[in-house]
């Protein structure tokens, strides 16, 4: 078998980004890899070596894309990271932009316009990808207006259209509903056989390794370990063994006299010809713990934007938040002071390279960035929450220098820091390894032991939901 990737005694030239040991890796034709490791173990650093972002001091990464031909790495190697923001991250992004449809510049590209610019490398591949990821009904949607899960499908469609020789993907399954995850695995399985594709999946959880993977590459303590055949690899931890029984939500919803946190009466949200939510009735009482689930594009993020007062269409709907009808004179900030919030959109939008503890402190004022120095008691409050999430050691490191998992833990601490009445956690476990997923689950569960606290949590994985969940609402795509 021919060698596709070869690294021998590779050492990164930049001393700040060096691994703990020289990198040795030989990937032969026909292999399919899963790179696994805990958060901050060095997986992203390995990707930066493979993509030649950090050149090696000894023996550059060698690629042979065919037995007889050396071709350009940039033409044949593609890397998908879901850290990307909507469109270009030029500093003009603001969290409400997605919901202010009338403010969108007419030059903002649509999904269809961006995809049509990409020639299909294999006849019929475009049609196949569009059908698989339901791209047909997104063609006229602005790229900044699609949901988090739809954005992932768009990114996958855009890259797979080029039929690259090597495809590196960072946690490709997060944010996708069960149907999309199964279809994506089927697509990868077909492409590796039909199109001679080498897939390298970067996974924070080794219980997500799909069946087409032939070898596992563990990364531990900034050291790349030897490749292990898939059938010889023993996962470090099985989620279900650690988690125990899955939650069973209440079959009925009762009003036992507790105050209402929110009430939606026949709420309908439309963007142009597309109906996102239709005649939704929903009541959340103080102390409820809701799982918000549903298909990609079914309206979960839109629903949360109404709860967080980010969506201006809320003024035209019959919505009550914290006992007040929406549009009765309350300010957005009066609503937000009751809410702790984290989401994939917030993570992508957060581009402030300030110390991690200042990221946490920004949650006290619901700002992106920190605009006033926290008082000593507020700083102590931030340090306490960072300790709970196991990130007190990185409090002085700046946000953009952290791994994506460490960033997510900072944003989770930010959501909790002001002791909010309502926690809204949209896919909070994205990119976390199993140990940290279980830690965050325990923190959520402990927090909700207070009967005054209310929770709304989004996840496509039932096992990610904490035991405290009592109710479930499931949205389907219109």
mmCIF file of C-alpha atoms in Angstrom, residues 153-433:
data_model
loop_
_atom_site.group_PDB
_atom_site.id
_atom_site.type_symbol
_atom_site.label_atom_id
_atom_site.label_comp_id
_atom_site.label_asym_id
_atom_site.label_seq_id
_atom_site.Cartn_x
_atom_site.Cartn_y
_atom_site.Cartn_z
ATOM 1 C CA UNK A 153 -24.618 20.914 6.790
ATOM 2 C CA UNK A 154 -23.733 23.847 4.521
ATOM 3 C CA UNK A 155 -20.047 23.622 5.444
ATOM 4 C CA UNK A 156 -19.987 19.883 4.812
ATOM 5 C CA UNK A 157 -21.766 20.269 1.471
ATOM 6 C CA UNK A 158 -19.380 23.020 0.353
ATOM 7 C CA UNK A 159 -16.248 20.998 1.113
ATOM 8 C CA UNK A 160 -17.477 17.565 -0.003
ATOM 9 C CA UNK A 161 -18.468 19.097 -3.353
ATOM 10 C CA UNK A 162 -14.746 19.364 -4.210
ATOM 11 C CA UNK A 163 -14.153 15.633 -3.490
ATOM 12 C CA UNK A 164 -10.813 16.253 -1.728
ATOM 13 C CA UNK A 165 -8.206 13.505 -1.378
ATOM 14 C CA UNK A 166 -7.746 14.141 2.359
ATOM 15 C CA UNK A 167 -10.542 15.563 4.515
ATOM 16 C CA UNK A 168 -9.848 16.607 8.128
ATOM 17 C CA UNK A 169 -12.967 17.330 10.169
ATOM 18 C CA UNK A 170 -13.252 18.728 13.668
ATOM 19 C CA UNK A 171 -16.104 16.989 15.544
ATOM 20 C CA UNK A 172 -18.307 16.593 12.432
ATOM 21 C CA UNK A 173 -21.263 15.050 14.256
ATOM 22 C CA UNK A 174 -21.909 17.746 16.845
ATOM 23 C CA UNK A 175 -24.987 19.851 16.177
ATOM 24 C CA UNK A 176 -26.512 17.360 13.730
ATOM 25 C CA UNK A 177 -29.770 15.554 14.405
ATOM 26 C CA UNK A 178 -29.862 11.740 14.440
ATOM 27 C CA UNK A 179 -30.996 11.454 10.813
ATOM 28 C CA UNK A 180 -28.228 13.748 9.567
ATOM 29 C CA UNK A 181 -25.582 11.901 11.610
ATOM 30 C CA UNK A 182 -26.607 8.551 10.112
ATOM 31 C CA UNK A 183 -26.693 9.984 6.583
ATOM 32 C CA UNK A 184 -23.304 11.647 7.056
ATOM 33 C CA UNK A 185 -21.734 8.350 8.133
ATOM 34 C CA UNK A 186 -23.267 6.637 5.095
ATOM 35 C CA UNK A 187 -21.900 9.387 2.847
ATOM 36 C CA UNK A 188 -18.386 9.127 4.305
ATOM 37 C CA UNK A 189 -18.467 5.350 3.934
ATOM 38 C CA UNK A 190 -19.421 5.701 0.270
ATOM 39 C CA UNK A 191 -16.874 8.439 -0.462
ATOM 40 C CA UNK A 192 -13.925 6.609 1.071
ATOM 41 C CA UNK A 193 -14.658 3.653 -1.166
ATOM 42 C CA UNK A 194 -15.811 5.351 -4.369
ATOM 43 C CA UNK A 195 -13.691 8.531 -4.370
ATOM 44 C CA UNK A 196 -10.490 7.291 -2.695
ATOM 45 C CA UNK A 197 -10.967 9.731 0.195
ATOM 46 C CA UNK A 198 -8.881 9.683 3.366
ATOM 47 C CA UNK A 199 -10.967 10.921 6.309
ATOM 48 C CA UNK A 200 -9.304 12.162 9.475
ATOM 49 C CA UNK A 201 -11.910 12.842 12.162
ATOM 50 C CA UNK A 202 -10.928 14.903 15.209
ATOM 51 C CA UNK A 203 -13.134 13.664 18.053
ATOM 52 C CA UNK A 204 -13.405 14.811 21.644
ATOM 53 C CA UNK A 205 -15.413 11.678 22.494
ATOM 54 C CA UNK A 206 -14.239 8.246 21.429
ATOM 55 C CA UNK A 207 -17.780 6.867 21.719
ATOM 56 C CA UNK A 208 -18.506 8.765 18.470
ATOM 57 C CA UNK A 209 -16.071 6.827 16.258
ATOM 58 C CA UNK A 210 -18.031 5.732 13.147
ATOM 59 C CA UNK A 211 -17.793 2.265 11.668
ATOM 60 C CA UNK A 212 -15.751 3.164 8.566
ATOM 61 C CA UNK A 213 -12.729 4.215 10.668
ATOM 62 C CA UNK A 214 -9.880 1.699 10.438
ATOM 63 C CA UNK A 215 -7.359 3.203 12.877
ATOM 64 C CA UNK A 216 -7.431 5.358 16.009
ATOM 65 C CA UNK A 217 -4.744 7.933 16.765
ATOM 66 C CA UNK A 218 -4.684 8.844 20.485
ATOM 67 C CA UNK A 219 -3.276 12.223 21.538
ATOM 68 C CA UNK A 220 -2.441 12.589 25.214
ATOM 69 C CA UNK A 221 -0.565 15.303 27.074
ATOM 70 C CA UNK A 222 0.586 17.043 23.861
ATOM 71 C CA UNK A 223 2.032 13.764 22.580
ATOM 72 C CA UNK A 224 0.893 11.822 19.507
ATOM 73 C CA UNK A 225 0.720 8.130 20.383
ATOM 74 C CA UNK A 226 1.146 5.249 17.885
ATOM 75 C CA UNK A 227 -1.737 4.363 15.592
ATOM 76 C CA UNK A 228 -4.018 1.620 16.914
ATOM 77 C CA UNK A 229 -6.160 -0.626 14.665
ATOM 78 C CA UNK A 230 -9.822 0.096 15.318
ATOM 79 C CA UNK A 231 -10.606 -3.444 16.480
ATOM 80 C CA UNK A 232 -7.786 -3.266 19.039
ATOM 81 C CA UNK A 233 -8.658 0.154 20.448
ATOM 82 C CA UNK A 234 -10.380 0.251 23.823
ATOM 83 C CA UNK A 235 -12.372 3.455 24.434
ATOM 84 C CA UNK A 236 -11.227 5.327 27.513
ATOM 85 C CA UNK A 237 -14.750 5.649 28.856
ATOM 86 C CA UNK A 238 -18.185 4.570 27.703
ATOM 87 C CA UNK A 239 -20.774 7.308 28.119
ATOM 88 C CA UNK A 240 -23.635 5.008 29.066
ATOM 89 C CA UNK A 241 -21.548 3.176 31.652
ATOM 90 C CA UNK A 242 -20.746 6.502 33.313
ATOM 91 C CA UNK A 243 -24.137 8.086 32.791
ATOM 92 C CA UNK A 244 -26.481 5.328 33.917
ATOM 93 C CA UNK A 245 -30.160 5.426 33.000
ATOM 94 C CA UNK A 246 -31.385 8.040 30.555
ATOM 95 C CA UNK A 247 -33.943 10.533 31.814
ATOM 96 C CA UNK A 248 -37.649 9.994 31.236
ATOM 97 C CA UNK A 249 -39.513 13.319 30.920
ATOM 98 C CA UNK A 250 -42.924 13.818 32.460
ATOM 99 C CA UNK A 251 -45.777 12.571 30.292
ATOM 100 C CA UNK A 252 -48.063 15.400 31.398
ATOM 101 C CA UNK A 253 -47.529 19.052 32.246
ATOM 102 C CA UNK A 254 -49.355 20.326 35.295
ATOM 103 C CA UNK A 255 -49.798 23.799 36.699
ATOM 104 C CA UNK A 256 -49.237 23.466 40.435
ATOM 105 C CA UNK A 257 -49.484 27.170 41.190
ATOM 106 C CA UNK A 258 -45.849 28.042 40.493
ATOM 107 C CA UNK A 259 -45.227 31.391 38.743
ATOM 108 C CA UNK A 260 -44.855 31.360 34.981
ATOM 109 C CA UNK A 261 -41.403 32.117 33.575
ATOM 110 C CA UNK A 262 -42.649 32.303 29.996
ATOM 111 C CA UNK A 263 -45.833 31.797 28.012
ATOM 112 C CA UNK A 264 -46.164 31.531 24.222
ATOM 113 C CA UNK A 265 -49.701 31.804 22.817
ATOM 114 C CA UNK A 266 -50.086 30.666 19.175
ATOM 115 C CA UNK A 267 -46.669 32.050 18.238
ATOM 116 C CA UNK A 268 -45.820 32.012 14.530
ATOM 117 C CA UNK A 269 -42.502 33.177 13.065
ATOM 118 C CA UNK A 270 -41.930 33.576 9.340
ATOM 119 C CA UNK A 271 -38.983 34.771 7.255
ATOM 120 C CA UNK A 272 -40.239 35.546 3.765
ATOM 121 C CA UNK A 273 -42.078 32.456 2.508
ATOM 122 C CA UNK A 274 -40.513 30.209 5.121
ATOM 123 C CA UNK A 275 -42.444 29.414 8.301
ATOM 124 C CA UNK A 276 -40.093 28.570 11.177
ATOM 125 C CA UNK A 277 -42.571 28.254 14.059
ATOM 126 C CA UNK A 278 -46.299 27.757 13.572
ATOM 127 C CA UNK A 279 -48.992 28.281 16.224
ATOM 128 C CA UNK A 280 -46.675 27.330 19.095
ATOM 129 C CA UNK A 281 -48.193 27.197 22.574
ATOM 130 C CA UNK A 282 -45.728 26.688 25.411
ATOM 131 C CA UNK A 283 -45.703 27.470 29.136
ATOM 132 C CA UNK A 284 -42.674 27.173 31.403
ATOM 133 C CA UNK A 285 -43.154 27.466 35.166
ATOM 134 C CA UNK A 286 -40.520 28.382 37.722
ATOM 135 C CA UNK A 287 -38.558 25.259 38.617
ATOM 136 C CA UNK A 288 -39.285 23.428 35.343
ATOM 137 C CA UNK A 289 -36.323 21.749 33.624
ATOM 138 C CA UNK A 290 -37.016 21.462 29.910
ATOM 139 C CA UNK A 291 -35.222 19.561 27.164
ATOM 140 C CA UNK A 292 -35.708 21.398 23.864
ATOM 141 C CA UNK A 293 -35.100 18.936 21.058
ATOM 142 C CA UNK A 294 -35.836 18.699 17.356
ATOM 143 C CA UNK A 295 -34.595 18.388 13.800
ATOM 144 C CA UNK A 296 -32.024 20.775 12.341
ATOM 145 C CA UNK A 297 -33.863 23.832 11.021
ATOM 146 C CA UNK A 298 -36.995 23.112 13.051
ATOM 147 C CA UNK A 299 -36.780 26.426 14.929
ATOM 148 C CA UNK A 300 -34.968 25.650 18.202
ATOM 149 C CA UNK A 301 -32.584 28.599 17.924
ATOM 150 C CA UNK A 302 -35.414 30.874 16.787
ATOM 151 C CA UNK A 303 -37.445 29.825 19.812
ATOM 152 C CA UNK A 304 -34.555 30.607 22.142
ATOM 153 C CA UNK A 305 -34.028 33.989 20.457
ATOM 154 C CA UNK A 306 -37.597 34.870 21.470
ATOM 155 C CA UNK A 307 -36.981 33.808 25.071
ATOM 156 C CA UNK A 308 -33.753 35.841 25.211
ATOM 157 C CA UNK A 309 -35.494 38.903 23.660
ATOM 158 C CA UNK A 310 -33.045 38.916 20.737
ATOM 159 C CA UNK A 311 -35.670 38.468 18.026
ATOM 160 C CA UNK A 312 -37.634 41.620 17.093
ATOM 161 C CA UNK A 313 -40.539 39.501 15.831
ATOM 162 C CA UNK A 314 -41.254 38.816 19.498
ATOM 163 C CA UNK A 315 -42.924 42.236 19.738
ATOM 164 C CA UNK A 316 -45.590 41.121 17.253
ATOM 165 C CA UNK A 317 -46.292 37.846 19.072
ATOM 166 C CA UNK A 318 -48.329 37.023 22.174
ATOM 167 C CA UNK A 319 -45.401 36.282 24.486
ATOM 168 C CA UNK A 320 -44.993 36.805 28.220
ATOM 169 C CA UNK A 321 -41.550 36.696 29.826
ATOM 170 C CA UNK A 322 -41.088 36.759 33.608
ATOM 171 C CA UNK A 323 -44.687 37.847 34.105
ATOM 172 C CA UNK A 324 -44.658 40.741 31.615
ATOM 173 C CA UNK A 325 -46.118 40.816 28.118
ATOM 174 C CA UNK A 326 -43.438 41.344 25.497
ATOM 175 C CA UNK A 327 -43.498 44.944 24.282
ATOM 176 C CA UNK A 328 -45.069 46.378 27.415
ATOM 177 C CA UNK A 329 -42.154 48.705 28.056
ATOM 178 C CA UNK A 330 -39.491 46.377 29.416
ATOM 179 C CA UNK A 331 -35.964 46.667 28.019
ATOM 180 C CA UNK A 332 -33.962 43.794 26.567
ATOM 181 C CA UNK A 333 -31.493 44.119 29.441
ATOM 182 C CA UNK A 334 -34.248 43.826 32.042
ATOM 183 C CA UNK A 335 -35.052 40.437 30.537
ATOM 184 C CA UNK A 336 -31.448 39.330 30.103
ATOM 185 C CA UNK A 337 -30.521 40.030 33.728
ATOM 186 C CA UNK A 338 -32.593 36.967 34.674
ATOM 187 C CA UNK A 339 -30.973 34.697 32.072
ATOM 188 C CA UNK A 340 -27.695 32.802 31.837
ATOM 189 C CA UNK A 341 -27.015 31.767 28.250
ATOM 190 C CA UNK A 342 -24.562 29.823 26.106
ATOM 191 C CA UNK A 343 -24.882 28.654 22.500
ATOM 192 C CA UNK A 344 -22.802 27.733 19.433
ATOM 193 C CA UNK A 345 -23.630 31.173 17.952
ATOM 194 C CA UNK A 346 -22.266 32.930 21.028
ATOM 195 C CA UNK A 347 -19.130 30.795 20.911
ATOM 196 C CA UNK A 348 -18.478 31.653 17.266
ATOM 197 C CA UNK A 349 -19.203 35.340 17.811
ATOM 198 C CA UNK A 350 -16.962 35.647 20.852
ATOM 199 C CA UNK A 351 -13.698 36.922 19.346
ATOM 200 C CA UNK A 352 -12.405 38.946 22.288
ATOM 201 C CA UNK A 353 -8.834 37.872 23.071
ATOM 202 C CA UNK A 354 -9.004 38.923 26.707
ATOM 203 C CA UNK A 355 -8.109 36.903 29.840
ATOM 204 C CA UNK A 356 -10.406 33.961 30.517
ATOM 205 C CA UNK A 357 -11.514 35.385 33.862
ATOM 206 C CA UNK A 358 -12.679 38.553 32.082
ATOM 207 C CA UNK A 359 -14.729 36.382 29.711
ATOM 208 C CA UNK A 360 -16.452 34.880 32.749
ATOM 209 C CA UNK A 361 -16.908 38.335 34.315
ATOM 210 C CA UNK A 362 -18.631 39.629 31.156
ATOM 211 C CA UNK A 363 -21.560 37.404 32.091
ATOM 212 C CA UNK A 364 -22.291 39.654 35.063
ATOM 213 C CA UNK A 365 -23.300 42.436 32.657
ATOM 214 C CA UNK A 366 -24.399 40.323 29.646
ATOM 215 C CA UNK A 367 -21.746 41.920 27.449
ATOM 216 C CA UNK A 368 -19.462 40.481 24.780
ATOM 217 C CA UNK A 369 -16.184 41.697 26.199
ATOM 218 C CA UNK A 370 -15.559 43.422 29.509
ATOM 219 C CA UNK A 371 -16.197 47.136 29.799
ATOM 220 C CA UNK A 372 -15.737 47.705 33.521
ATOM 221 C CA UNK A 373 -13.353 46.210 36.019
ATOM 222 C CA UNK A 374 -15.151 43.725 38.311
ATOM 223 C CA UNK A 375 -15.265 44.513 42.016
ATOM 224 C CA UNK A 376 -13.214 42.224 44.315
ATOM 225 C CA UNK A 377 -16.312 40.269 45.349
ATOM 226 C CA UNK A 378 -17.306 39.847 41.679
ATOM 227 C CA UNK A 379 -13.834 38.618 40.785
ATOM 228 C CA UNK A 380 -14.029 36.105 43.630
ATOM 229 C CA UNK A 381 -17.393 34.976 42.240
ATOM 230 C CA UNK A 382 -15.796 34.429 38.828
ATOM 231 C CA UNK A 383 -12.904 32.502 40.339
ATOM 232 C CA UNK A 384 -15.340 30.260 42.211
ATOM 233 C CA UNK A 385 -17.179 29.305 39.022
ATOM 234 C CA UNK A 386 -13.938 28.768 37.101
ATOM 235 C CA UNK A 387 -12.841 26.413 39.864
ATOM 236 C CA UNK A 388 -16.121 24.484 39.586
ATOM 237 C CA UNK A 389 -15.554 24.030 35.859
ATOM 238 C CA UNK A 390 -11.924 23.038 36.395
ATOM 239 C CA UNK A 391 -10.436 26.003 34.520
ATOM 240 C CA UNK A 392 -9.024 28.107 37.364
ATOM 241 C CA UNK A 393 -5.480 27.422 36.087
ATOM 242 C CA UNK A 394 -6.171 29.230 32.793
ATOM 243 C CA UNK A 395 -7.788 32.344 34.297
ATOM 244 C CA UNK A 396 -5.015 34.644 33.022
ATOM 245 C CA UNK A 397 -4.641 33.064 29.573
ATOM 246 C CA UNK A 398 -6.384 34.900 26.763
ATOM 247 C CA UNK A 399 -9.506 33.431 25.201
ATOM 248 C CA UNK A 400 -8.333 32.918 21.605
ATOM 249 C CA UNK A 401 -5.227 31.055 22.807
ATOM 250 C CA UNK A 402 -7.359 28.387 24.507
ATOM 251 C CA UNK A 403 -8.530 25.115 22.996
ATOM 252 C CA UNK A 404 -12.151 25.056 21.818
ATOM 253 C CA UNK A 405 -13.063 22.873 24.813
ATOM 254 C CA UNK A 406 -11.487 25.329 27.254
ATOM 255 C CA UNK A 407 -13.308 28.179 25.514
ATOM 256 C CA UNK A 408 -16.612 26.352 25.900
ATOM 257 C CA UNK A 409 -15.998 25.849 29.636
ATOM 258 C CA UNK A 410 -15.247 29.585 29.998
ATOM 259 C CA UNK A 411 -18.537 30.440 28.306
ATOM 260 C CA UNK A 412 -20.385 27.963 30.513
ATOM 261 C CA UNK A 413 -18.913 29.583 33.621
ATOM 262 C CA UNK A 414 -19.998 32.929 32.131
ATOM 263 C CA UNK A 415 -23.591 31.625 31.896
ATOM 264 C CA UNK A 416 -23.668 30.585 35.560
ATOM 265 C CA UNK A 417 -21.683 33.394 37.143
ATOM 266 C CA UNK A 418 -24.555 35.761 37.978
ATOM 267 C CA UNK A 419 -26.675 32.974 39.534
ATOM 268 C CA UNK A 420 -29.479 33.415 36.946
ATOM 269 C CA UNK A 421 -33.114 32.470 37.480
ATOM 270 C CA UNK A 422 -33.287 30.896 33.997
ATOM 271 C CA UNK A 423 -30.465 28.901 32.412
ATOM 272 C CA UNK A 424 -30.614 28.551 28.626
ATOM 273 C CA UNK A 425 -27.998 26.056 27.489
ATOM 274 C CA UNK A 426 -27.982 25.515 23.721
ATOM 275 C CA UNK A 427 -25.767 22.497 22.907
ATOM 276 C CA UNK A 428 -23.569 23.243 25.964
ATOM 277 C CA UNK A 429 -21.448 20.088 25.639
ATOM 278 C CA UNK A 430 -20.211 20.765 22.089
ATOM 279 C CA UNK A 431 -16.602 19.661 21.733
ATOM 280 C CA UNK A 432 -16.151 18.456 25.325
ATOM 281 C CA UNK A 433 -14.610 15.095 26.135
#
